[in-house]
PDB file of C-alpha atoms in Angstrom:
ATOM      1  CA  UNK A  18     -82.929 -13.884 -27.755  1.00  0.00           C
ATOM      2  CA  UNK A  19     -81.353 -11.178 -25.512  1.00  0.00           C
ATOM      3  CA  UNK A  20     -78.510  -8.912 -25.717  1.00  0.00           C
ATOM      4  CA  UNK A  21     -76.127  -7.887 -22.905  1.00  0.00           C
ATOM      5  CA  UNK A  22     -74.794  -4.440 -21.509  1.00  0.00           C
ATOM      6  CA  UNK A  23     -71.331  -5.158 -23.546  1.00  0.00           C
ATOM      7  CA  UNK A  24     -73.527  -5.817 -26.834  1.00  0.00           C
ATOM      8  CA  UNK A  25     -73.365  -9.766 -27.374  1.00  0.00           C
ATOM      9  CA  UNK A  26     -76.333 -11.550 -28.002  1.00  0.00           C
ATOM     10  CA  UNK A  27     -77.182 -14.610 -26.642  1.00  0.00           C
ATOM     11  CA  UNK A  28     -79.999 -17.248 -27.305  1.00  0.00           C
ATOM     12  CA  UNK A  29     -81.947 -18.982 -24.564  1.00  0.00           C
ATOM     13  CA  UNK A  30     -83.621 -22.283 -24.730  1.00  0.00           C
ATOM     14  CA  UNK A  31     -86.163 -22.294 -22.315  1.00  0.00           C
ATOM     15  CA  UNK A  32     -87.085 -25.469 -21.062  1.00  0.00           C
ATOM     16  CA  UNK A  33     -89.652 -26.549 -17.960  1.00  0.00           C
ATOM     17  CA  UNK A  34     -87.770 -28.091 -15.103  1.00  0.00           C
ATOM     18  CA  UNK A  35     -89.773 -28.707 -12.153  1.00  0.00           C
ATOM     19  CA  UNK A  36     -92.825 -26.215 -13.466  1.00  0.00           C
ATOM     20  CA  UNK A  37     -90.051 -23.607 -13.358  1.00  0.00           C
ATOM     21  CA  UNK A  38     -88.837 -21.981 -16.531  1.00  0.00           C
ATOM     22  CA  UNK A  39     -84.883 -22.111 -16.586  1.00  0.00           C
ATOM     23  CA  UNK A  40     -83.068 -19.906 -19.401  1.00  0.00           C
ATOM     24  CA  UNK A  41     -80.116 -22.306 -21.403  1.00  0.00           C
ATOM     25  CA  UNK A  42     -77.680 -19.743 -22.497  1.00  0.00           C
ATOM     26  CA  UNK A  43     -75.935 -20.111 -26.185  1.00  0.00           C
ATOM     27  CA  UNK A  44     -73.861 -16.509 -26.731  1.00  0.00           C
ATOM     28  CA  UNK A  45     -74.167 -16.292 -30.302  1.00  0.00           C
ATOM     29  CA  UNK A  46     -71.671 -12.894 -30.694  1.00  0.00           C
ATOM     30  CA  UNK A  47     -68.857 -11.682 -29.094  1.00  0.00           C
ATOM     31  CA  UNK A  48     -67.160  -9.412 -31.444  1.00  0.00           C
ATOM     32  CA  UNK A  49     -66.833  -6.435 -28.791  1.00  0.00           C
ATOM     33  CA  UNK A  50     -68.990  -3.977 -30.971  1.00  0.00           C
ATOM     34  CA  UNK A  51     -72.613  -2.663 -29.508  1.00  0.00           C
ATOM     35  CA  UNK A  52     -74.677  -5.452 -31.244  1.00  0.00           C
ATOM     36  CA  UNK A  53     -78.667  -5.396 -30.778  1.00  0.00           C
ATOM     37  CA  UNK A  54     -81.986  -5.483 -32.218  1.00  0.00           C
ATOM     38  CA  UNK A  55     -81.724  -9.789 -32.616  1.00  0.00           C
ATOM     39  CA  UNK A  56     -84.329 -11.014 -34.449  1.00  0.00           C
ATOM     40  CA  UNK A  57     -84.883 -14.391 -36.147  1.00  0.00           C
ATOM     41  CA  UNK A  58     -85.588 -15.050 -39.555  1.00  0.00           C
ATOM     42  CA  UNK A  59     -88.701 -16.990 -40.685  1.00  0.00           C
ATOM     43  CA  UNK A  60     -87.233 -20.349 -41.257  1.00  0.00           C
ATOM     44  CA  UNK A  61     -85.466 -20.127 -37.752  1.00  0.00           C
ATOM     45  CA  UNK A  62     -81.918 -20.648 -39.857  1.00  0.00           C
ATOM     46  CA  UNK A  63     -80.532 -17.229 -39.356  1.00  0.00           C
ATOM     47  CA  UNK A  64     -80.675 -14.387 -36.936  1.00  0.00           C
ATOM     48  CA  UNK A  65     -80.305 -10.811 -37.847  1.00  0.00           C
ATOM     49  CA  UNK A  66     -78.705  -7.903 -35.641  1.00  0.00           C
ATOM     50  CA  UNK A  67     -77.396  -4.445 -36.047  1.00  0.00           C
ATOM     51  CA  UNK A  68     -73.766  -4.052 -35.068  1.00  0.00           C
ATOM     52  CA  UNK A  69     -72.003  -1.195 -34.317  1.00  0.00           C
ATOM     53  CA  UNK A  70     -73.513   2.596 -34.013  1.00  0.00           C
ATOM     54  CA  UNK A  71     -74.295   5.761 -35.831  1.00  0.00           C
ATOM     55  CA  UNK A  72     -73.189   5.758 -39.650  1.00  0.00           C
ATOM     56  CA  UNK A  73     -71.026   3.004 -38.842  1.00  0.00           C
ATOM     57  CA  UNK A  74     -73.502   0.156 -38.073  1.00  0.00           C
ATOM     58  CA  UNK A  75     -74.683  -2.413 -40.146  1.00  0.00           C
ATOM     59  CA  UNK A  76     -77.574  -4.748 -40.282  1.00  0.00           C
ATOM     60  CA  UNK A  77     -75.619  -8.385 -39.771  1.00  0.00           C
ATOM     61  CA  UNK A  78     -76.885 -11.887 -40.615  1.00  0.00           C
ATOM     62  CA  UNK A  79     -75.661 -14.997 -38.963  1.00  0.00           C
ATOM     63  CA  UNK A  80     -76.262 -18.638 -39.901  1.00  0.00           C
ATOM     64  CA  UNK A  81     -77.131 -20.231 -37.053  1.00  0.00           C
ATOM     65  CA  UNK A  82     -76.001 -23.638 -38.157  1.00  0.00           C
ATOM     66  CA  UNK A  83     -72.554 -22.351 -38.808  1.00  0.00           C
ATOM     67  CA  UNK A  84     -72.076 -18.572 -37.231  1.00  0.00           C
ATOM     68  CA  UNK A  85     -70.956 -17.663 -40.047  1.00  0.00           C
ATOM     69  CA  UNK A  86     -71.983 -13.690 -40.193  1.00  0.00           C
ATOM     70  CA  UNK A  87     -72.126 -11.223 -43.264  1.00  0.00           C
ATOM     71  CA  UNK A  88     -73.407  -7.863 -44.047  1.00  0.00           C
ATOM     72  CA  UNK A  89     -76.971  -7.103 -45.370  1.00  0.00           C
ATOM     73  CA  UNK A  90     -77.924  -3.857 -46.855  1.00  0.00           C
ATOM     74  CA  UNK A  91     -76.394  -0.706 -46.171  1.00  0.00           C
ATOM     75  CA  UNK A  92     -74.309   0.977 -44.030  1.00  0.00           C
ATOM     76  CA  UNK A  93     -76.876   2.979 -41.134  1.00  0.00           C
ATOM     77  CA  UNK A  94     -79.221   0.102 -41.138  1.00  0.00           C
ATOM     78  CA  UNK A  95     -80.219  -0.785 -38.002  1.00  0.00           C
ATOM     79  CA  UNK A  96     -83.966  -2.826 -36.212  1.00  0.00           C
ATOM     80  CA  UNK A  97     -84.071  -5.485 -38.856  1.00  0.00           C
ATOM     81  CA  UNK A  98     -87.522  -6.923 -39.604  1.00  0.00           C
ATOM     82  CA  UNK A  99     -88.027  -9.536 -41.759  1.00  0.00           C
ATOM     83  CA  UNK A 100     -91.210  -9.740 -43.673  1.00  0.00           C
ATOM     84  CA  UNK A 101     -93.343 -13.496 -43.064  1.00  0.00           C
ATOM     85  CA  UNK A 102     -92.196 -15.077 -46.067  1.00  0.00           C
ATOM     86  CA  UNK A 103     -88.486 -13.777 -45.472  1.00  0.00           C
ATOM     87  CA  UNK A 104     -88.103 -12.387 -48.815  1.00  0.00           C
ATOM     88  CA  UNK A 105     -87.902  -9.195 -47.242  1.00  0.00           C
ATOM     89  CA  UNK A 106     -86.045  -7.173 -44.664  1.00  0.00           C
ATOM     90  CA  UNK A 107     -87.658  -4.195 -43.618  1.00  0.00           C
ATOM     91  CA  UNK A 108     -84.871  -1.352 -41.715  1.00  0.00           C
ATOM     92  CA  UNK A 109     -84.390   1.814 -40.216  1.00  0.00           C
ATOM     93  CA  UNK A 110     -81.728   4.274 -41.299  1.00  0.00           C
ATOM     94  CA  UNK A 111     -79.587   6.639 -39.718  1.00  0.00           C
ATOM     95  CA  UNK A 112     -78.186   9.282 -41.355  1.00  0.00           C
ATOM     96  CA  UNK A 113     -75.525  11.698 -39.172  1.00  0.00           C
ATOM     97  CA  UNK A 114     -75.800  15.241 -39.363  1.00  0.00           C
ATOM     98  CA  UNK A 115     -79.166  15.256 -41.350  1.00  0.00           C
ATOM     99  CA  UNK A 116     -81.096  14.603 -37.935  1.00  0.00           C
ATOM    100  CA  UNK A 117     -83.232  12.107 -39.334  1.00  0.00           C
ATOM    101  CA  UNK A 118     -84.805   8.503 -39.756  1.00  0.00           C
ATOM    102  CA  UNK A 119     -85.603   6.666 -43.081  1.00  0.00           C
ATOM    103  CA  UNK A 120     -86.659   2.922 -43.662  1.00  0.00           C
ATOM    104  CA  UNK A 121     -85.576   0.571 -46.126  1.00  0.00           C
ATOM    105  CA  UNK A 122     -86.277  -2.673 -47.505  1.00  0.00           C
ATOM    106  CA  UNK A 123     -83.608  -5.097 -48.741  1.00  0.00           C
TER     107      UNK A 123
END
């Protein structure tokens, strides 16, 4: 997975063509928020992403099958990490004005 300078991620399938690597491109957001920090989940069914900044941005999951996207955890979360089982999502918080980071686990 990659993100762009405008914040959408895409997903690239890489396949051998040749003995060159070529990149297949599947944009999985466009929602015109800062999205980043893709990650996929164990089972390969979802991908998780912070969108948005500062107090505002929240740790997103989207169902690969469908695209359908919701909210996990709270708002600030951002650099999702889920744990090897995927019964866990390890983040980092931002809090404004307190100048500093905290983790979480949802």
């Amino acid at each position: 997975m990659r993100e762009d300078v405008l914040g959408d991620i895409y997903e690239a399938r890489i396949t051998r063509v040749s003995g060159r690597s070529e990149p297949e491109l599947r944009r999985l957001t466009s929602s015109g928020r800062a999205e980043r920090s893709p990650v996929y989940s164990p089972d390969g069914a979802s991908c998780f992403f912070t969108a948005g900044q500062g107090e505002r941005r929240r740790i997103m999951r989207m169902k690969l099958a469908t695209r359908q996207v919701e909210p996990v955890g709270p708002p600030g979360g951002g650099q999702p990490a889920p744990s090897p089982d995927g019964r866990y999502l390890a983040f980092t918080r931002f809090r404004m004005g307190q100048g500093e980071r905290s983790g979480g686990v949802v």
